[in-house]
């Protein structure tokens, strides 16, 4: 059956709700395993483990509960160990590393910021500031729409201008918010978004960071910003060195990561995965 691991905390971490449920159908009760100065938040692993929406949300819910009570090192969805004894052994073996990461992340939270263009607003700005494109559009309009070749040329020019603006706006967003954060991690390219960036923020500075987002939003009304946080530091947990990483196990339900494979950017965040049903 195996042991499913959600995250690693200090042994002194505040207790989690006694009725907290994790992944599986029916949901498995969540428990805390202590080993020295560390503890792992775990449950029994189901026979089959697939990235279903229900289980992804359960994984996130457990980590959110843990993060509300203190610092947690979140594990990637699907992190499974052979049994409880193996979990304890790895906590003992890697205690120095895990304690260092917990200390480094104390008092912080992750905020994920995605950005996209308001298409109409961007097109208006392009027409207002790029004379060549504006002139060609005016000429085509006066010519009843222009020839097919002229339409294609205009479309290509607009597409290139939009793409250039996407790069510029992504960099502007990064620069504006990076100065308000302790660390920055660029997320995976996400369809429909020109930027997907995670920021590690001191919780004491969270209001300042969020105010910075609102300032940027006001200064760039052509951008649609989506903010998710505060979150556990999914994007800022270093993986242990490869010499301590087991090969990935294959289960009937799909691929299960060994439990000390720590969360990678977009591995277990809201809106980061496409669940099956």
mmCIF file of C-alpha atoms in Angstrom:
data_model
loop_
_atom_site.group_PDB
_atom_site.id
_atom_site.type_symbol
_atom_site.label_atom_id
_atom_site.label_comp_id
_atom_site.label_asym_id
_atom_site.label_seq_id
_atom_site.Cartn_x
_atom_site.Cartn_y
_atom_site.Cartn_z
ATOM 1 C CA UNK A 1 0.000 0.000 0.000
ATOM 2 C CA UNK A 2 2.768 2.456 0.884
ATOM 3 C CA UNK A 3 2.889 5.760 2.727
ATOM 4 C CA UNK A 4 1.839 8.970 0.997
ATOM 5 C CA UNK A 5 3.783 12.068 2.088
ATOM 6 C CA UNK A 6 2.345 15.588 1.835
ATOM 7 C CA UNK A 7 5.116 17.583 3.434
ATOM 8 C CA UNK A 8 7.824 17.877 6.054
ATOM 9 C CA UNK A 9 7.643 20.071 9.154
ATOM 10 C CA UNK A 10 9.459 20.430 12.445
ATOM 11 C CA UNK A 11 8.523 17.947 15.152
ATOM 12 C CA UNK A 12 7.329 20.924 17.211
ATOM 13 C CA UNK A 13 4.839 21.967 14.512
ATOM 14 C CA UNK A 14 1.387 22.812 15.848
ATOM 15 C CA UNK A 15 -1.086 19.905 15.711
ATOM 16 C CA UNK A 16 -3.229 19.532 12.608
ATOM 17 C CA UNK A 17 -7.019 19.082 12.830
ATOM 18 C CA UNK A 18 -7.776 15.568 14.052
ATOM 19 C CA UNK A 19 -10.380 15.057 11.335
ATOM 20 C CA UNK A 20 -8.124 16.207 8.471
ATOM 21 C CA UNK A 21 -8.543 13.915 5.457
ATOM 22 C CA UNK A 22 -6.161 13.377 2.572
ATOM 23 C CA UNK A 23 -6.190 11.687 -0.800
ATOM 24 C CA UNK A 24 -8.001 8.523 -1.803
ATOM 25 C CA UNK A 25 -11.560 7.244 -2.068
ATOM 26 C CA UNK A 26 -12.575 7.067 0.671
ATOM 27 C CA UNK A 27 -10.206 9.792 1.884
ATOM 28 C CA UNK A 28 -7.341 8.526 4.046
ATOM 29 C CA UNK A 29 -6.915 10.065 7.520
ATOM 30 C CA UNK A 30 -3.885 12.341 7.750
ATOM 31 C CA UNK A 31 -1.344 11.638 10.485
ATOM 32 C CA UNK A 32 1.999 13.053 11.614
ATOM 33 C CA UNK A 33 5.129 10.878 11.899
ATOM 34 C CA UNK A 34 7.909 12.286 14.083
ATOM 35 C CA UNK A 35 11.585 11.476 13.737
ATOM 36 C CA UNK A 36 14.005 13.473 15.847
ATOM 37 C CA UNK A 37 13.537 17.193 15.152
ATOM 38 C CA UNK A 38 11.431 16.535 12.054
ATOM 39 C CA UNK A 39 7.992 15.210 11.228
ATOM 40 C CA UNK A 40 6.330 14.058 8.023
ATOM 41 C CA UNK A 41 2.669 14.707 7.280
ATOM 42 C CA UNK A 42 1.421 11.444 5.790
ATOM 43 C CA UNK A 43 -1.487 9.127 5.117
ATOM 44 C CA UNK A 44 -1.828 5.627 3.769
ATOM 45 C CA UNK A 45 -1.383 5.625 -0.006
ATOM 46 C CA UNK A 46 -4.264 4.315 -2.146
ATOM 47 C CA UNK A 47 -3.764 1.255 -4.324
ATOM 48 C CA UNK A 48 -4.090 3.394 -7.433
ATOM 49 C CA UNK A 49 -2.896 6.977 -7.556
ATOM 50 C CA UNK A 50 -3.853 9.249 -10.425
ATOM 51 C CA UNK A 51 -3.890 13.060 -10.658
ATOM 52 C CA UNK A 52 -7.646 13.356 -10.233
ATOM 53 C CA UNK A 53 -9.022 16.729 -9.272
ATOM 54 C CA UNK A 54 -10.331 15.371 -5.968
ATOM 55 C CA UNK A 55 -6.912 14.087 -4.934
ATOM 56 C CA UNK A 56 -5.014 17.149 -6.171
ATOM 57 C CA UNK A 57 -7.290 19.370 -4.106
ATOM 58 C CA UNK A 58 -6.931 17.090 -1.085
ATOM 59 C CA UNK A 59 -3.137 17.295 -1.376
ATOM 60 C CA UNK A 60 -3.334 21.093 -1.502
ATOM 61 C CA UNK A 61 -5.809 21.262 1.365
ATOM 62 C CA UNK A 62 -3.533 19.278 3.675
ATOM 63 C CA UNK A 63 -0.582 21.511 2.833
ATOM 64 C CA UNK A 64 -2.643 24.665 3.334
ATOM 65 C CA UNK A 65 -3.670 23.433 6.786
ATOM 66 C CA UNK A 66 -0.043 22.693 7.634
ATOM 67 C CA UNK A 67 1.185 26.050 6.325
ATOM 68 C CA UNK A 68 -1.399 27.879 8.420
ATOM 69 C CA UNK A 69 0.295 26.512 11.545
ATOM 70 C CA UNK A 70 3.947 27.018 10.577
ATOM 71 C CA UNK A 71 6.616 26.364 7.977
ATOM 72 C CA UNK A 72 6.176 23.320 5.746
ATOM 73 C CA UNK A 73 8.265 21.816 2.969
ATOM 74 C CA UNK A 74 5.612 20.738 0.451
ATOM 75 C CA UNK A 75 6.107 17.517 -1.459
ATOM 76 C CA UNK A 76 5.197 16.932 -5.074
ATOM 77 C CA UNK A 77 1.783 15.373 -5.686
ATOM 78 C CA UNK A 78 2.230 11.622 -5.887
ATOM 79 C CA UNK A 79 5.097 11.372 -3.379
ATOM 80 C CA UNK A 80 4.935 7.811 -2.052
ATOM 81 C CA UNK A 81 7.283 5.812 0.161
ATOM 82 C CA UNK A 82 7.371 2.055 0.612
ATOM 83 C CA UNK A 83 6.295 2.278 4.255
ATOM 84 C CA UNK A 84 6.495 4.347 7.442
ATOM 85 C CA UNK A 85 9.919 2.967 8.338
ATOM 86 C CA UNK A 86 11.358 4.246 5.068
ATOM 87 C CA UNK A 87 9.916 7.697 5.734
ATOM 88 C CA UNK A 88 11.523 7.732 9.173
ATOM 89 C CA UNK A 89 14.851 6.567 7.746
ATOM 90 C CA UNK A 90 14.966 9.344 5.167
ATOM 91 C CA UNK A 91 13.992 11.980 7.738
ATOM 92 C CA UNK A 92 16.901 10.802 9.876
ATOM 93 C CA UNK A 93 19.328 10.630 6.964
ATOM 94 C CA UNK A 94 18.414 14.043 5.517
ATOM 95 C CA UNK A 95 17.602 15.865 8.732
ATOM 96 C CA UNK A 96 20.316 18.496 8.331
ATOM 97 C CA UNK A 97 19.121 19.379 4.839
ATOM 98 C CA UNK A 98 15.440 19.526 5.753
ATOM 99 C CA UNK A 99 16.073 21.596 8.883
ATOM 100 C CA UNK A 100 18.155 24.059 6.865
ATOM 101 C CA UNK A 101 15.368 24.468 4.315
ATOM 102 C CA UNK A 102 12.739 24.919 7.023
ATOM 103 C CA UNK A 103 14.832 27.629 8.625
ATOM 104 C CA UNK A 104 15.401 29.339 5.269
ATOM 105 C CA UNK A 105 11.658 29.425 4.587
ATOM 106 C CA UNK A 106 10.485 30.431 8.057
ATOM 107 C CA UNK A 107 7.992 33.272 7.989
ATOM 108 C CA UNK A 108 7.554 33.252 4.215
ATOM 109 C CA UNK A 109 4.767 32.496 1.768
ATOM 110 C CA UNK A 110 4.584 32.060 -1.983
ATOM 111 C CA UNK A 111 2.493 34.268 -4.230
ATOM 112 C CA UNK A 112 1.965 33.155 -7.807
ATOM 113 C CA UNK A 113 1.217 35.921 -10.300
ATOM 114 C CA UNK A 114 0.010 35.279 -13.826
ATOM 115 C CA UNK A 115 -0.492 37.994 -16.425
ATOM 116 C CA UNK A 116 -2.247 38.226 -19.752
ATOM 117 C CA UNK A 117 -3.187 40.997 -22.136
ATOM 118 C CA UNK A 118 -6.567 42.600 -22.494
ATOM 119 C CA UNK A 119 -6.499 42.134 -26.265
ATOM 120 C CA UNK A 120 -8.574 45.164 -27.186
ATOM 121 C CA UNK A 121 -6.586 47.466 -24.906
ATOM 122 C CA UNK A 122 -3.268 46.224 -26.305
ATOM 123 C CA UNK A 123 -4.426 46.644 -29.893
ATOM 124 C CA UNK A 124 -5.485 50.206 -29.141
ATOM 125 C CA UNK A 125 -2.059 50.956 -27.695
ATOM 126 C CA UNK A 126 -0.294 49.401 -30.675
ATOM 127 C CA UNK A 127 -2.359 51.454 -33.093
ATOM 128 C CA UNK A 128 -1.747 54.596 -31.058
ATOM 129 C CA UNK A 129 2.018 54.222 -30.767
ATOM 130 C CA UNK A 130 3.179 52.332 -33.868
ATOM 131 C CA UNK A 131 2.813 54.645 -36.839
ATOM 132 C CA UNK A 132 3.717 52.087 -39.518
ATOM 133 C CA UNK A 133 1.007 49.677 -38.374
ATOM 134 C CA UNK A 134 -1.518 52.473 -37.973
ATOM 135 C CA UNK A 135 -0.770 53.818 -41.460
ATOM 136 C CA UNK A 136 -1.134 50.391 -43.061
ATOM 137 C CA UNK A 137 -4.411 49.783 -41.223
ATOM 138 C CA UNK A 138 -5.724 53.185 -42.381
ATOM 139 C CA UNK A 139 -4.663 52.476 -45.962
ATOM 140 C CA UNK A 140 -6.360 49.085 -45.945
ATOM 141 C CA UNK A 141 -9.527 50.571 -44.518
ATOM 142 C CA UNK A 142 -9.631 53.292 -47.180
ATOM 143 C CA UNK A 143 -9.102 50.616 -49.834
ATOM 144 C CA UNK A 144 -12.120 48.675 -48.641
ATOM 145 C CA UNK A 145 -10.082 46.295 -46.542
ATOM 146 C CA UNK A 146 -7.048 45.947 -48.793
ATOM 147 C CA UNK A 147 -5.785 42.978 -50.768
ATOM 148 C CA UNK A 148 -5.262 39.565 -49.214
ATOM 149 C CA UNK A 149 -1.525 40.204 -49.192
ATOM 150 C CA UNK A 150 -1.991 43.553 -47.438
ATOM 151 C CA UNK A 151 -4.275 41.972 -44.848
ATOM 152 C CA UNK A 152 -1.745 39.224 -44.181
ATOM 153 C CA UNK A 153 1.069 41.747 -43.845
ATOM 154 C CA UNK A 154 -0.953 43.817 -41.387
ATOM 155 C CA UNK A 155 -1.863 40.728 -39.384
ATOM 156 C CA UNK A 156 1.770 39.619 -39.210
ATOM 157 C CA UNK A 157 2.896 43.072 -38.087
ATOM 158 C CA UNK A 158 0.258 43.218 -35.372
ATOM 159 C CA UNK A 159 1.109 39.695 -34.172
ATOM 160 C CA UNK A 160 4.805 40.598 -33.979
ATOM 161 C CA UNK A 161 4.010 43.795 -32.077
ATOM 162 C CA UNK A 162 1.810 41.904 -29.606
ATOM 163 C CA UNK A 163 4.506 39.283 -29.053
ATOM 164 C CA UNK A 164 7.104 41.991 -28.456
ATOM 165 C CA UNK A 165 4.764 43.665 -25.998
ATOM 166 C CA UNK A 166 4.245 40.370 -24.158
ATOM 167 C CA UNK A 167 7.985 40.026 -23.594
ATOM 168 C CA UNK A 168 8.262 43.641 -22.457
ATOM 169 C CA UNK A 169 5.303 43.424 -20.088
ATOM 170 C CA UNK A 170 6.515 40.149 -18.566
ATOM 171 C CA UNK A 171 9.860 41.769 -17.800
ATOM 172 C CA UNK A 172 8.198 44.877 -16.370
ATOM 173 C CA UNK A 173 6.085 42.704 -14.069
ATOM 174 C CA UNK A 174 9.130 40.748 -12.946
ATOM 175 C CA UNK A 175 11.132 43.897 -12.198
ATOM 176 C CA UNK A 176 8.309 45.663 -10.383
ATOM 177 C CA UNK A 177 7.542 42.803 -7.986
ATOM 178 C CA UNK A 178 10.972 41.199 -7.576
ATOM 179 C CA UNK A 179 12.160 44.146 -5.503
ATOM 180 C CA UNK A 180 9.320 43.443 -3.045
ATOM 181 C CA UNK A 181 10.116 39.736 -2.659
ATOM 182 C CA UNK A 182 12.904 37.684 -1.125
ATOM 183 C CA UNK A 183 13.203 35.331 -4.104
ATOM 184 C CA UNK A 184 11.629 34.858 -7.530
ATOM 185 C CA UNK A 185 10.944 31.710 -9.546
ATOM 186 C CA UNK A 186 9.749 31.771 -13.144
ATOM 187 C CA UNK A 187 7.021 29.192 -13.642
ATOM 188 C CA UNK A 188 6.478 26.943 -16.614
ATOM 189 C CA UNK A 189 5.036 28.496 -19.750
ATOM 190 C CA UNK A 190 1.278 28.407 -19.373
ATOM 191 C CA UNK A 191 -1.117 28.559 -22.298
ATOM 192 C CA UNK A 192 -2.946 31.859 -22.367
ATOM 193 C CA UNK A 193 -0.565 33.684 -20.012
ATOM 194 C CA UNK A 194 2.344 35.920 -20.970
ATOM 195 C CA UNK A 195 3.877 35.593 -17.490
ATOM 196 C CA UNK A 196 3.746 32.969 -14.753
ATOM 197 C CA UNK A 197 5.969 34.026 -11.861
ATOM 198 C CA UNK A 198 6.179 32.943 -8.236
ATOM 199 C CA UNK A 199 7.468 35.234 -5.509
ATOM 200 C CA UNK A 200 8.681 34.227 -2.059
ATOM 201 C CA UNK A 201 7.500 36.939 0.314
ATOM 202 C CA UNK A 202 8.153 37.599 3.979
ATOM 203 C CA UNK A 203 4.725 37.334 5.607
ATOM 204 C CA UNK A 204 5.406 40.576 7.464
ATOM 205 C CA UNK A 205 5.773 42.300 4.075
ATOM 206 C CA UNK A 206 2.785 40.658 2.409
ATOM 207 C CA UNK A 207 0.618 43.782 2.490
ATOM 208 C CA UNK A 208 3.401 45.788 0.866
ATOM 209 C CA UNK A 209 3.783 43.135 -1.830
ATOM 210 C CA UNK A 210 0.045 43.040 -2.550
ATOM 211 C CA UNK A 211 -0.029 46.845 -2.649
ATOM 212 C CA UNK A 212 2.762 46.672 -5.225
ATOM 213 C CA UNK A 213 0.613 44.402 -7.371
ATOM 214 C CA UNK A 214 -2.261 46.876 -7.207
ATOM 215 C CA UNK A 215 0.067 49.750 -8.130
ATOM 216 C CA UNK A 216 1.305 47.783 -11.127
ATOM 217 C CA UNK A 217 -2.272 46.943 -12.106
ATOM 218 C CA UNK A 218 -3.232 50.626 -12.087
ATOM 219 C CA UNK A 219 -0.171 51.595 -14.117
ATOM 220 C CA UNK A 220 -0.775 48.867 -16.709
ATOM 221 C CA UNK A 221 -4.549 48.622 -17.228
ATOM 222 C CA UNK A 222 -4.044 46.596 -20.421
ATOM 223 C CA UNK A 223 -2.852 43.658 -18.283
ATOM 224 C CA UNK A 224 -5.059 41.066 -16.620
ATOM 225 C CA UNK A 225 -3.307 39.945 -13.419
ATOM 226 C CA UNK A 226 -4.264 36.822 -11.467
ATOM 227 C CA UNK A 227 -2.789 36.430 -7.981
ATOM 228 C CA UNK A 228 -2.804 33.199 -5.985
ATOM 229 C CA UNK A 229 -1.545 33.249 -2.411
ATOM 230 C CA UNK A 230 -0.451 33.067 0.248
ATOM 231 C CA UNK A 231 0.660 29.511 -0.558
ATOM 232 C CA UNK A 232 3.152 27.075 0.902
ATOM 233 C CA UNK A 233 6.544 27.680 -0.794
ATOM 234 C CA UNK A 234 6.028 25.175 -3.614
ATOM 235 C CA UNK A 235 8.514 26.851 -5.945
ATOM 236 C CA UNK A 236 11.253 27.457 -3.403
ATOM 237 C CA UNK A 237 11.949 24.021 -1.930
ATOM 238 C CA UNK A 238 15.306 22.687 -3.074
ATOM 239 C CA UNK A 239 15.372 19.018 -4.009
ATOM 240 C CA UNK A 240 17.864 16.896 -2.093
ATOM 241 C CA UNK A 241 20.987 15.902 -4.016
ATOM 242 C CA UNK A 242 20.519 13.219 -6.646
ATOM 243 C CA UNK A 243 22.563 10.682 -4.691
ATOM 244 C CA UNK A 244 19.699 10.507 -2.189
ATOM 245 C CA UNK A 245 16.909 10.245 -4.753
ATOM 246 C CA UNK A 246 15.297 6.879 -5.350
ATOM 247 C CA UNK A 247 14.193 5.832 -8.795
ATOM 248 C CA UNK A 248 10.573 6.633 -9.497
ATOM 249 C CA UNK A 249 8.221 3.778 -8.674
ATOM 250 C CA UNK A 250 5.668 2.591 -11.217
ATOM 251 C CA UNK A 251 2.241 1.748 -9.830
ATOM 252 C CA UNK A 252 -0.900 0.429 -11.458
ATOM 253 C CA UNK A 253 -2.380 3.868 -11.031
ATOM 254 C CA UNK A 254 0.457 5.690 -12.773
ATOM 255 C CA UNK A 255 3.767 7.150 -11.685
ATOM 256 C CA UNK A 256 4.406 7.743 -7.993
ATOM 257 C CA UNK A 257 7.373 9.879 -6.965
ATOM 258 C CA UNK A 258 9.537 8.834 -4.053
ATOM 259 C CA UNK A 259 8.469 10.947 -1.144
ATOM 260 C CA UNK A 260 11.577 13.095 -0.788
ATOM 261 C CA UNK A 261 11.141 14.467 -4.301
ATOM 262 C CA UNK A 262 10.232 17.942 -3.138
ATOM 263 C CA UNK A 263 7.723 20.147 -4.870
ATOM 264 C CA UNK A 264 8.918 21.694 -8.104
ATOM 265 C CA UNK A 265 7.445 24.838 -9.687
ATOM 266 C CA UNK A 266 3.884 24.073 -10.814
ATOM 267 C CA UNK A 267 4.070 20.535 -9.428
ATOM 268 C CA UNK A 268 1.364 20.858 -6.818
ATOM 269 C CA UNK A 269 -0.002 24.356 -7.021
ATOM 270 C CA UNK A 270 -3.587 25.380 -7.704
ATOM 271 C CA UNK A 271 -4.187 25.763 -11.452
ATOM 272 C CA UNK A 272 -0.888 24.036 -12.130
ATOM 273 C CA UNK A 273 -2.056 20.629 -13.269
ATOM 274 C CA UNK A 274 -4.696 19.264 -15.574
ATOM 275 C CA UNK A 275 -6.437 16.635 -13.432
ATOM 276 C CA UNK A 276 -8.247 13.619 -14.766
ATOM 277 C CA UNK A 277 -11.898 13.842 -13.806
#
